Amino acid sequence: MGSELTTNGDALRLFFTDDIYLIKGEEVFSTGEVLESDLQKVSAPIPAEPIAAADLENPVSGVDTGTVAAVTPIPAPVIPSVTIPITIPQFPAIEKPAALSFKYLGQNKKKILILVNDADHEVSDEAGRELLRKIVKSINLTASDFALLNYAKYPKTSFLDLQQHFSSVLVFAFGVSAADLQLPSHPENKIVMEGDVRVIFSGELRKLEQDPGGKKTLWGSLKQLGL
């Protein structure tokens, strides 16, 4: 579309009745012509100023980029070592009880223990020894089959202590009670069990020799052993 402004005098007289004078050098431009003129001014290249070589090497004025300032390291704080003494209590060494040692007759090949209790004799008096020989013969034992121990020489020895040493499967206790061996009460002249061990408690040999009823009961128990 053409410019809406005009400098034609005849045309201007149609809008203005007063005299209008045009001053030489003050021409009127249209809006498009003004904008086009301003754009030409903005797009006009700006002459570049020459850049010195020194500026290229050092683009920031006053700053030496080629030298790095030395950084002083900050030492880490020294923590003093602390030694804490530890006292280990000393406990007395636990002494193992000495293994019991027994002096007995026989070789204990069949793990049969015969206990007697006579402080005056090695085994018993003559009558007591004879009764014991009859008992041993009735169940077909020899001196190599059993261990014969006089409990009077080892008082307060427990059944467990005897087992740890002799490992018996059958025990005859003549004149040695269940309480002496630290066992619960058991009847006399009867076969009783202590774990896997058969035990017969009876009277002291000299007293048993004079006890017909006790001997009869004992003979019946000996037949049940099956030896």
PDB file of C-alpha atoms in Angstrom, residues 4-109:
ATOM      1  CA  GLU A   4      -0.771   8.042   3.176  1.00  0.00           C
ATOM      2  CA  LEU A   5       1.262  11.263   3.429  1.00  0.00           C
ATOM      3  CA  THR A   6       1.604  13.691   0.506  1.00  0.00           C
ATOM      4  CA  THR A   7       3.444  16.888  -0.345  1.00  0.00           C
ATOM      5  CA  ASN A   8       1.165  17.850  -3.239  1.00  0.00           C
ATOM      6  CA  GLY A   9      -0.101  21.349  -2.593  1.00  0.00           C
ATOM      7  CA  ASP A  10      -3.401  20.849  -4.423  1.00  0.00           C
ATOM      8  CA  ALA A  11      -4.123  17.786  -2.349  1.00  0.00           C
ATOM      9  CA  LEU A  12      -3.343  19.513   0.920  1.00  0.00           C
ATOM     10  CA  ARG A  13      -5.725  22.355   0.077  1.00  0.00           C
ATOM     11  CA  LEU A  14      -8.597  19.891   0.195  1.00  0.00           C
ATOM     12  CA  PHE A  15      -7.981  19.327   3.945  1.00  0.00           C
ATOM     13  CA  PHE A  16      -6.577  22.619   5.159  1.00  0.00           C
ATOM     14  CA  THR A  17      -8.143  26.091   4.331  1.00  0.00           C
ATOM     15  CA  ASP A  18      -5.249  28.028   5.829  1.00  0.00           C
ATOM     16  CA  ASP A  19      -2.144  28.678   3.849  1.00  0.00           C
ATOM     17  CA  ILE A  20       0.484  25.930   4.269  1.00  0.00           C
ATOM     18  CA  TYR A  21       4.077  26.614   3.509  1.00  0.00           C
ATOM     19  CA  LEU A  22       6.700  23.943   2.803  1.00  0.00           C
ATOM     20  CA  ILE A  23      10.146  24.736   4.159  1.00  0.00           C
ATOM     21  CA  LYS A  24      12.965  23.652   1.975  1.00  0.00           C
ATOM     22  CA  GLY A  25      14.939  20.845   3.562  1.00  0.00           C
ATOM     23  CA  GLU A  26      12.081  19.641   5.884  1.00  0.00           C
ATOM     24  CA  GLU A  27      10.526  17.075   3.644  1.00  0.00           C
ATOM     25  CA  VAL A  28       7.922  14.786   5.124  1.00  0.00           C
ATOM     26  CA  PHE A  29       8.623  11.019   5.088  1.00  0.00           C
ATOM     27  CA  SER A  30       6.205   8.216   5.435  1.00  0.00           C
ATOM     28  CA  THR A  31       6.310   5.780   8.398  1.00  0.00           C
ATOM     29  CA  GLY A  32       7.667   2.960   6.231  1.00  0.00           C
ATOM     30  CA  GLU A  33      10.447   5.172   4.934  1.00  0.00           C
ATOM     31  CA  VAL A  34      11.433   6.129   8.503  1.00  0.00           C
ATOM     32  CA  LEU A  35      11.541   2.509   9.676  1.00  0.00           C
ATOM     33  CA  GLU A  36      13.531   1.437   6.644  1.00  0.00           C
ATOM     34  CA  SER A  37      16.050   4.180   7.323  1.00  0.00           C
ATOM     35  CA  ASP A  38      16.431   3.136  10.977  1.00  0.00           C
ATOM     36  CA  LEU A  39      16.957  -0.506  10.056  1.00  0.00           C
ATOM     37  CA  GLN A  40      19.701   0.431   7.650  1.00  0.00           C
ATOM     38  CA  LYS A  41      21.437   2.319  10.429  1.00  0.00           C
ATOM     39  CA  VAL A  42      21.200  -0.695  12.838  1.00  0.00           C
ATOM     40  CA  SER A  43      22.385  -3.239  10.278  1.00  0.00           C
ATOM     41  CA  ALA A  44      25.321  -1.155   9.217  1.00  0.00           C
ATOM     42  CA  PRO A  45      28.576  -2.977  10.148  1.00  0.00           C
ATOM     43  CA  ILE A  46      30.527  -1.543  13.040  1.00  0.00           C
ATOM     44  CA  PRO A  47      34.192  -1.273  12.194  1.00  0.00           C
ATOM     45  CA  ALA A  48      36.269  -3.587  14.403  1.00  0.00           C
ATOM     46  CA  GLU A  49      39.047  -2.090  16.392  1.00  0.00           C
ATOM     47  CA  PRO A  50      42.411  -3.825  16.082  1.00  0.00           C
ATOM     48  CA  ILE A  51      43.251  -6.141  18.999  1.00  0.00           C
ATOM     49  CA  ALA A  52      46.774  -6.088  20.219  1.00  0.00           C
ATOM     50  CA  ALA A  53      48.706  -9.376  20.548  1.00  0.00           C
ATOM     51  CA  ALA A  54      49.250  -8.649  24.215  1.00  0.00           C
ATOM     52  CA  ASP A  55      45.479  -8.553  24.749  1.00  0.00           C
ATOM     53  CA  LEU A  56      45.128 -12.000  23.150  1.00  0.00           C
ATOM     54  CA  GLU A  57      47.714 -13.468  25.503  1.00  0.00           C
ATOM     55  CA  ASN A  58      46.244 -11.715  28.493  1.00  0.00           C
ATOM     56  CA  PRO A  59      42.516 -11.120  27.779  1.00  0.00           C
ATOM     57  CA  VAL A  60      41.768  -9.952  31.298  1.00  0.00           C
ATOM     58  CA  SER A  61      43.584  -6.752  32.028  1.00  0.00           C
ATOM     59  CA  GLY A  62      45.694  -6.824  35.139  1.00  0.00           C
ATOM     60  CA  VAL A  63      45.437 -10.587  35.711  1.00  0.00           C
ATOM     61  CA  ASP A  64      48.370 -12.885  35.053  1.00  0.00           C
ATOM     62  CA  THR A  65      46.707 -16.068  33.865  1.00  0.00           C
ATOM     63  CA  GLY A  66      49.981 -17.868  33.236  1.00  0.00           C
ATOM     64  CA  THR A  67      50.993 -18.014  36.901  1.00  0.00           C
ATOM     65  CA  VAL A  68      49.017 -19.970  39.504  1.00  0.00           C
ATOM     66  CA  ALA A  69      49.357 -18.619  42.988  1.00  0.00           C
ATOM     67  CA  ALA A  70      50.817 -21.118  45.449  1.00  0.00           C
ATOM     68  CA  VAL A  71      48.277 -22.425  47.984  1.00  0.00           C
ATOM     69  CA  THR A  72      49.608 -22.990  51.459  1.00  0.00           C
ATOM     70  CA  PRO A  73      48.186 -26.322  52.766  1.00  0.00           C
ATOM     71  CA  ILE A  74      46.485 -26.227  56.141  1.00  0.00           C
ATOM     72  CA  PRO A  75      47.957 -28.969  58.315  1.00  0.00           C
ATOM     73  CA  ALA A  76      45.471 -31.409  59.846  1.00  0.00           C
ATOM     74  CA  PRO A  77      45.097 -31.130  63.604  1.00  0.00           C
ATOM     75  CA  VAL A  78      47.270 -33.597  65.478  1.00  0.00           C
ATOM     76  CA  ILE A  79      45.226 -35.715  67.887  1.00  0.00           C
ATOM     77  CA  PRO A  80      47.426 -37.027  70.671  1.00  0.00           C
ATOM     78  CA  SER A  81      47.234 -40.796  71.170  1.00  0.00           C
ATOM     79  CA  VAL A  82      45.861 -41.946  74.470  1.00  0.00           C
ATOM     80  CA  THR A  83      46.881 -45.288  75.939  1.00  0.00           C
ATOM     81  CA  ILE A  84      44.265 -46.810  78.197  1.00  0.00           C
ATOM     82  CA  PRO A  85      45.733 -49.512  80.413  1.00  0.00           C
ATOM     83  CA  ILE A  86      43.641 -52.670  80.512  1.00  0.00           C
ATOM     84  CA  THR A  87      44.009 -54.835  83.546  1.00  0.00           C
ATOM     85  CA  ILE A  88      43.198 -58.486  82.960  1.00  0.00           C
ATOM     86  CA  PRO A  89      42.239 -60.147  86.209  1.00  0.00           C
ATOM     87  CA  GLN A  90      44.321 -63.130  87.081  1.00  0.00           C
ATOM     88  CA  PHE A  91      42.340 -66.154  88.090  1.00  0.00           C
ATOM     89  CA  PRO A  92      43.938 -69.021  89.907  1.00  0.00           C
ATOM     90  CA  ALA A  93      44.442 -72.063  87.757  1.00  0.00           C
ATOM     91  CA  ILE A  94      41.791 -74.696  88.231  1.00  0.00           C
ATOM     92  CA  GLU A  95      43.506 -77.806  89.384  1.00  0.00           C
ATOM     93  CA  LYS A  96      42.103 -81.037  88.139  1.00  0.00           C
ATOM     94  CA  PRO A  97      41.470 -83.518  90.906  1.00  0.00           C
ATOM     95  CA  ALA A  98      44.064 -86.203  90.983  1.00  0.00           C
ATOM     96  CA  ALA A  99      42.920 -89.465  89.502  1.00  0.00           C
ATOM     97  CA  LEU A 100      41.995 -91.929  92.191  1.00  0.00           C
ATOM     98  CA  SER A 101      44.251 -94.896  92.576  1.00  0.00           C
ATOM     99  CA  PHE A 102      43.024 -98.128  94.095  1.00  0.00           C
ATOM    100  CA  LYS A 103      44.811-101.199  95.391  1.00  0.00           C
ATOM    101  CA  TYR A 104      42.732-104.280  94.713  1.00  0.00           C
ATOM    102  CA  LEU A 105      42.953-108.017  94.119  1.00  0.00           C
ATOM    103  CA  GLY A 106      42.167-109.683  90.796  1.00  0.00           C
ATOM    104  CA  GLN A 107      42.450-108.618  87.144  1.00  0.00           C
ATOM    105  CA  ASN A 108      38.918-107.287  86.456  1.00  0.00           C
ATOM    106  CA  LYS A 109      38.709-108.922  83.016  1.00  0.00           C
TER     107      LYS A 109
END
